[in-house]
XYZ file of C-alpha atoms in Angstrom:
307
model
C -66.837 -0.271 -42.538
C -64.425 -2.785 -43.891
C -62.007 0.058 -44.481
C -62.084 1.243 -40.882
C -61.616 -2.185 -39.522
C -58.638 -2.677 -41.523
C -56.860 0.628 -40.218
C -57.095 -0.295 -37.038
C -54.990 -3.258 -36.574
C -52.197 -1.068 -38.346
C -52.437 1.726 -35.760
C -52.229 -0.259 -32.919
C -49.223 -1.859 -34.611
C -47.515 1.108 -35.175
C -48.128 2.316 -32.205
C -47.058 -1.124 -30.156
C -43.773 -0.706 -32.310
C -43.106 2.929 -31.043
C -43.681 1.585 -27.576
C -40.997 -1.353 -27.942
C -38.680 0.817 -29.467
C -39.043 3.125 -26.360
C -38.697 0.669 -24.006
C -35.405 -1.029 -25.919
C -33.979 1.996 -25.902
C -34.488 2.826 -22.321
C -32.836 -0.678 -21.868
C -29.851 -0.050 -23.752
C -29.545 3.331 -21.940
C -29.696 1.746 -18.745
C -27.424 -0.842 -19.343
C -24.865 1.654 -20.936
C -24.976 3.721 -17.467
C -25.124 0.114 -15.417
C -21.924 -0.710 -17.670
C -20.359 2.619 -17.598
C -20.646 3.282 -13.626
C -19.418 0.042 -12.778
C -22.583 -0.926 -11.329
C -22.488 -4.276 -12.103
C -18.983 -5.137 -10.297
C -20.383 -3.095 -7.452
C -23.213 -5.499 -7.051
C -21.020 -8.304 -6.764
C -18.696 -6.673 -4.296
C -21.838 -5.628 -2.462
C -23.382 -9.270 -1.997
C -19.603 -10.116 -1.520
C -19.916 -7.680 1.904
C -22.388 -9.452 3.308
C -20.303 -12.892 3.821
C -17.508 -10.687 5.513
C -16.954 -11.635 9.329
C -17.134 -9.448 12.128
C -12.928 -9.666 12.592
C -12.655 -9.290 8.874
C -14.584 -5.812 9.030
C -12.888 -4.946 12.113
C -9.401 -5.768 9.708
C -10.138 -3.045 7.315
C -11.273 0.262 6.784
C -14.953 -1.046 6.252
C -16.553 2.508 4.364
C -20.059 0.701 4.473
C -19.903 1.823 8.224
C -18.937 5.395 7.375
C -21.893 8.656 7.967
C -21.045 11.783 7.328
C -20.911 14.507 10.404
C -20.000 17.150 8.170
C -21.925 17.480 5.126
C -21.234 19.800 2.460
C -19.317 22.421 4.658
C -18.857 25.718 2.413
C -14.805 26.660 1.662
C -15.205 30.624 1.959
C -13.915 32.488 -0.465
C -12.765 29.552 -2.760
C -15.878 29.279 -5.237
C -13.990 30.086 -7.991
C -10.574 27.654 -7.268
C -11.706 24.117 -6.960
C -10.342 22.196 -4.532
C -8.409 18.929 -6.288
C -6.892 17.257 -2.861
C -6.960 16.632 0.851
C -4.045 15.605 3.174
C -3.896 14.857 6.936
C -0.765 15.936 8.586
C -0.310 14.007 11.614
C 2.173 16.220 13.389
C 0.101 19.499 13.229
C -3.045 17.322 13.295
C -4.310 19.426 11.015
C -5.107 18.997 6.943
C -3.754 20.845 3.601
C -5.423 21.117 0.195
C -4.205 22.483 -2.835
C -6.637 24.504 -5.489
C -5.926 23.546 -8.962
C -7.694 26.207 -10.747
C -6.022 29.430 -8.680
C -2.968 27.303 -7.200
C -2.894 28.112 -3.536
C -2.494 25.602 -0.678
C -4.894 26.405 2.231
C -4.578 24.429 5.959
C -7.936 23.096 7.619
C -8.699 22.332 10.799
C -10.534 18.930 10.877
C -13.416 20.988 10.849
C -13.238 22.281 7.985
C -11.810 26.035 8.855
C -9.376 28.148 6.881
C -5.822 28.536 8.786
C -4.097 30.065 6.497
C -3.712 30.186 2.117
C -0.444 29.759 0.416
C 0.127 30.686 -3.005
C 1.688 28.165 -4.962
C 3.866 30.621 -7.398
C 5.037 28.295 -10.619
C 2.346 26.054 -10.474
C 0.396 25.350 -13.463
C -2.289 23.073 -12.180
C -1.877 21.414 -9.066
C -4.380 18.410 -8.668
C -2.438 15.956 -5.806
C -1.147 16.519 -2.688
C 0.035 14.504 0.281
C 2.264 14.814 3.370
C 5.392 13.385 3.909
C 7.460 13.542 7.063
C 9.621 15.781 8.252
C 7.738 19.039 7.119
C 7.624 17.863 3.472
C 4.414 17.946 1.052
C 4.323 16.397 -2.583
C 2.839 18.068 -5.373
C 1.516 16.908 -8.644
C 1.183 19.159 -11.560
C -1.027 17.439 -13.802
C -0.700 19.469 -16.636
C 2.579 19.712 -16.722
C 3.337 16.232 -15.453
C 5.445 17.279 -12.943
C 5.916 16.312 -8.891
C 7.863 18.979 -6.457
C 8.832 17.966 -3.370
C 8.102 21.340 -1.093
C 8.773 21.594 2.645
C 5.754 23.656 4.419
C 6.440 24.919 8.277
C 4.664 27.446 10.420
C 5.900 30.240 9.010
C 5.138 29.176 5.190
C 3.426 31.859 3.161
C 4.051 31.332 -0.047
C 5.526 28.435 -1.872
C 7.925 28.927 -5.150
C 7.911 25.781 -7.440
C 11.647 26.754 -8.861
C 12.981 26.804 -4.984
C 12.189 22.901 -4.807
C 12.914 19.450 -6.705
C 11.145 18.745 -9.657
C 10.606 14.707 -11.013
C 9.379 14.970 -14.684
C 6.701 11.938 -14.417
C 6.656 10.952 -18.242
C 3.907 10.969 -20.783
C 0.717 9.358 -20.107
C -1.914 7.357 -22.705
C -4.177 10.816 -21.591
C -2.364 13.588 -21.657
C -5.074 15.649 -20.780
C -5.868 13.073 -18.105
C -2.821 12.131 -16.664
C -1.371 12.164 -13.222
C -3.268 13.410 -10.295
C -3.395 11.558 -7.307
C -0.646 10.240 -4.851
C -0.061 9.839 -1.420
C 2.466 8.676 1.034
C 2.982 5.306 1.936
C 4.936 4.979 5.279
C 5.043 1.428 5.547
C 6.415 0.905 2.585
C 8.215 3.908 2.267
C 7.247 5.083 -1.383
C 4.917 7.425 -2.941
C 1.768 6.010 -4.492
C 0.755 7.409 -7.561
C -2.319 7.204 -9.720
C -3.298 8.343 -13.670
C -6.661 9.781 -13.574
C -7.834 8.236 -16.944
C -7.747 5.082 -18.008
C -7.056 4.296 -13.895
C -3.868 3.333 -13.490
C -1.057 3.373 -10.040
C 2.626 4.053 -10.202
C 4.868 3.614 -6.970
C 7.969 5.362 -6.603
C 10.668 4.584 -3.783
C 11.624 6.947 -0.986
C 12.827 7.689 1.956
C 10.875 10.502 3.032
C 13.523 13.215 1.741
C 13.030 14.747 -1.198
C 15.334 12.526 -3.090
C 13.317 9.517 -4.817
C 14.932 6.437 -5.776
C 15.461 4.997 -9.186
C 11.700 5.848 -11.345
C 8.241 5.166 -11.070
C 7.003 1.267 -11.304
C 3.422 0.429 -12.681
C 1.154 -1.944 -10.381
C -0.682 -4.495 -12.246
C -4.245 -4.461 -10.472
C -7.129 -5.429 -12.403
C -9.584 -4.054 -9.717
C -9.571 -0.443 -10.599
C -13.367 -0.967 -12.018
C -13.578 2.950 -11.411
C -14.544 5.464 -14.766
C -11.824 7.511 -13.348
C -9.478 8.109 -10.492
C -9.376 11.034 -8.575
C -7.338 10.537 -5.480
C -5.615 8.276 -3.083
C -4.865 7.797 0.731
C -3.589 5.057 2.549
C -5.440 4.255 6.207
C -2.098 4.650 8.949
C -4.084 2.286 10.605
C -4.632 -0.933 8.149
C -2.176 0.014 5.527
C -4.993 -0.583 3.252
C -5.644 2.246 -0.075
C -8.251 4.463 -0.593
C -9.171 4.836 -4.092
C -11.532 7.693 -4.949
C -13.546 8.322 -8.259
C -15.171 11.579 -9.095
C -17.226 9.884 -12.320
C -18.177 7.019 -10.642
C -19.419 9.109 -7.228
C -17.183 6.230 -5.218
C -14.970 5.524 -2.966
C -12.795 2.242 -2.599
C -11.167 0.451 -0.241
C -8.281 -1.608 -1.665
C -6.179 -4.628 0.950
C -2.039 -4.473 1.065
C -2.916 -7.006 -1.844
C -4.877 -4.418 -4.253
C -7.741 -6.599 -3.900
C -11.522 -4.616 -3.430
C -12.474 -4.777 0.189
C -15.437 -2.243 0.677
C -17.071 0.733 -1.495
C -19.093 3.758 -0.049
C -21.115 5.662 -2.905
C -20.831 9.252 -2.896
C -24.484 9.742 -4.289
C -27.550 11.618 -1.884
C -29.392 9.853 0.990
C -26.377 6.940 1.511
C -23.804 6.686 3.644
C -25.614 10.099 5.415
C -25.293 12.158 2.628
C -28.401 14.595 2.032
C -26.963 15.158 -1.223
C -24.552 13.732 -4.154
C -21.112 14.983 -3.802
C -20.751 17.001 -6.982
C -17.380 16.056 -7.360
C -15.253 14.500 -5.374
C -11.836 15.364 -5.679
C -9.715 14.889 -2.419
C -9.563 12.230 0.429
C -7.481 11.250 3.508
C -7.565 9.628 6.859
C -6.110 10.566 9.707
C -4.926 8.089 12.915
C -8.170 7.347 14.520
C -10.212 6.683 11.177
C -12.125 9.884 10.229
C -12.400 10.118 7.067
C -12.230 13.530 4.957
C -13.074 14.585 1.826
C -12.763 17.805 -0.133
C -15.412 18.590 -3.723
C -15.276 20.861 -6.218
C -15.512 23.710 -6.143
C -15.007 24.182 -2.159
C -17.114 21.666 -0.331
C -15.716 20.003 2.861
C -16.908 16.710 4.387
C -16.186 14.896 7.187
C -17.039 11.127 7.778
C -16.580 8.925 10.861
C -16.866 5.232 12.005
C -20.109 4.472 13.474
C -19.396 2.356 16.501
């Protein structure tokens, strides 16, 4: 009897010990996501939100106000490409995106139908687009760290990289994760560019030709809290920056200062969404404030403003 009584204690021991160790470990997991996603600046900018005036929202993009109207919208035929970037064109009010995988660039409708598909012959892989005016579109070939300024019209079927200027846009900390965003900025005439991994944005003068001025200049901002960055567009409206992060399933709004105005999470059952957004690869705005993104490998969404 005296035996049995003393195993006891020592079971229960080891198995109180096994249950600590479980739940330490679940902690440290936790706080490694928590730390990893960003989740604790989030929470700060969230409580941050709700001391925001009605003028100040009405100042800014405001995403928390965003639903999505088109959710997950199938790309036909494009399964197999994966869609790295959205544009809005404002003159054919329609939008472009360039496949990085199979480089093509395809026009949308704003609902999310194929126009037409462009081959992009030269290309290695092309992960950031945006328009510029006068017909022109800027490319970013990630891999080979190279931008092209193209020019795109009606009649546009295929695009040859070697028929168009080339800016050679240096090495990067990543190589492998190097430049892939940009986007024009009309107010300030330059192109805004960002490095996927560590987060990082370049501007680079212009004006709106595809001659750029001087070389790219790094932007100190210390609010890129983002695991990586995927994309950019600038609101016509505010002037204010989109930043979008595929890792982090966000998207943030940045003020003519770079300082963090509003977030909208990209996972299931917020902001609309019945599901996550794999990953999201491509966003822009257009004039009125609907918001469009593009996920790999050919999902389309559509957000707008509710009222």
């Amino acid at each position: 009897m005296s035996s049995q009584t003393q195993l006891k204690p020592a079971r229960r021991s080891r198995f109180a010990l096994r249950w600590y160790s479980w739940l330490l470990l679940a902690a440290a997991a936790a706080y490694g996501l928590a730390y990893a996603m960003h989740w604790d600046d989030r929470g700060v900018l969230w409580v941050l939100e709700r001391f925001e005036s009605t003028a100040e929202k009405q100042e800014s993009v405001w995403l928390p106000d965003y639903r999505v109207v088109i959710d997950a919208k199938l790309l036909p035929g494009m399964e197999k490409d994966e869609a790295s970037d959205l544009s809005y064109n404002p003159q054919t009010k329609t939008l472009f995106s360039v496949m990085g995988k199979n480089p093509f660039l395809v026009e949308l409708t704003l609902q999310g139908d194929v126009l037409r598909k462009m081959p992009l012959v030269g290309w290695s892989n092309p992960e950031g687009l945006t328009v510029m005016p006068n017909g022109l579109m800027a490319i970013v070939d990630e891999r080979e760290h190279l931008l092209s300024i193209v020019k795109v019209d009606a009649e546009t079927r295929e695009l040859k990289r070697d028929d168009f200027p080339k800016y050679d846009l240096g090495p990067s900390k990543d190589q492998n994760k190097a430049f892939e965003a940009i986007t024009w900025d009309a107010r300030n005439q330059q192109l805004l560019l960002g490095e996927e991994r560590p987060p990082a944005l370049f501007t680079w003068k212009s004006d709106g030709s595809q001659t750029l001025e001087g070389d790219k200049q790094k932007l100190d901002s210390d609010e890129l809290d983002i695991r990586n960055l995927s994309a950019l567009a600038i609101d016509p409206r505010t002037g204010h920056t989109l930043v979008l992060s595929a890792d982090s399933h966000l998207l943030l709004e940045l003020d003519e200062k770079g300082e963090q105005v509003s977030f909208m999470t990209l996972l299931g059952g917020f902001n609309g969404l019945k599901k996550t957004i794999p990953r999201a690869e491509g966003v822009t705005m257009d004039e009125s404030g609907t918001l469009y993104m593009v996920s790999e490998p050919n999902l389309f969404y559509r957000f707008e403003k509710q009222k």
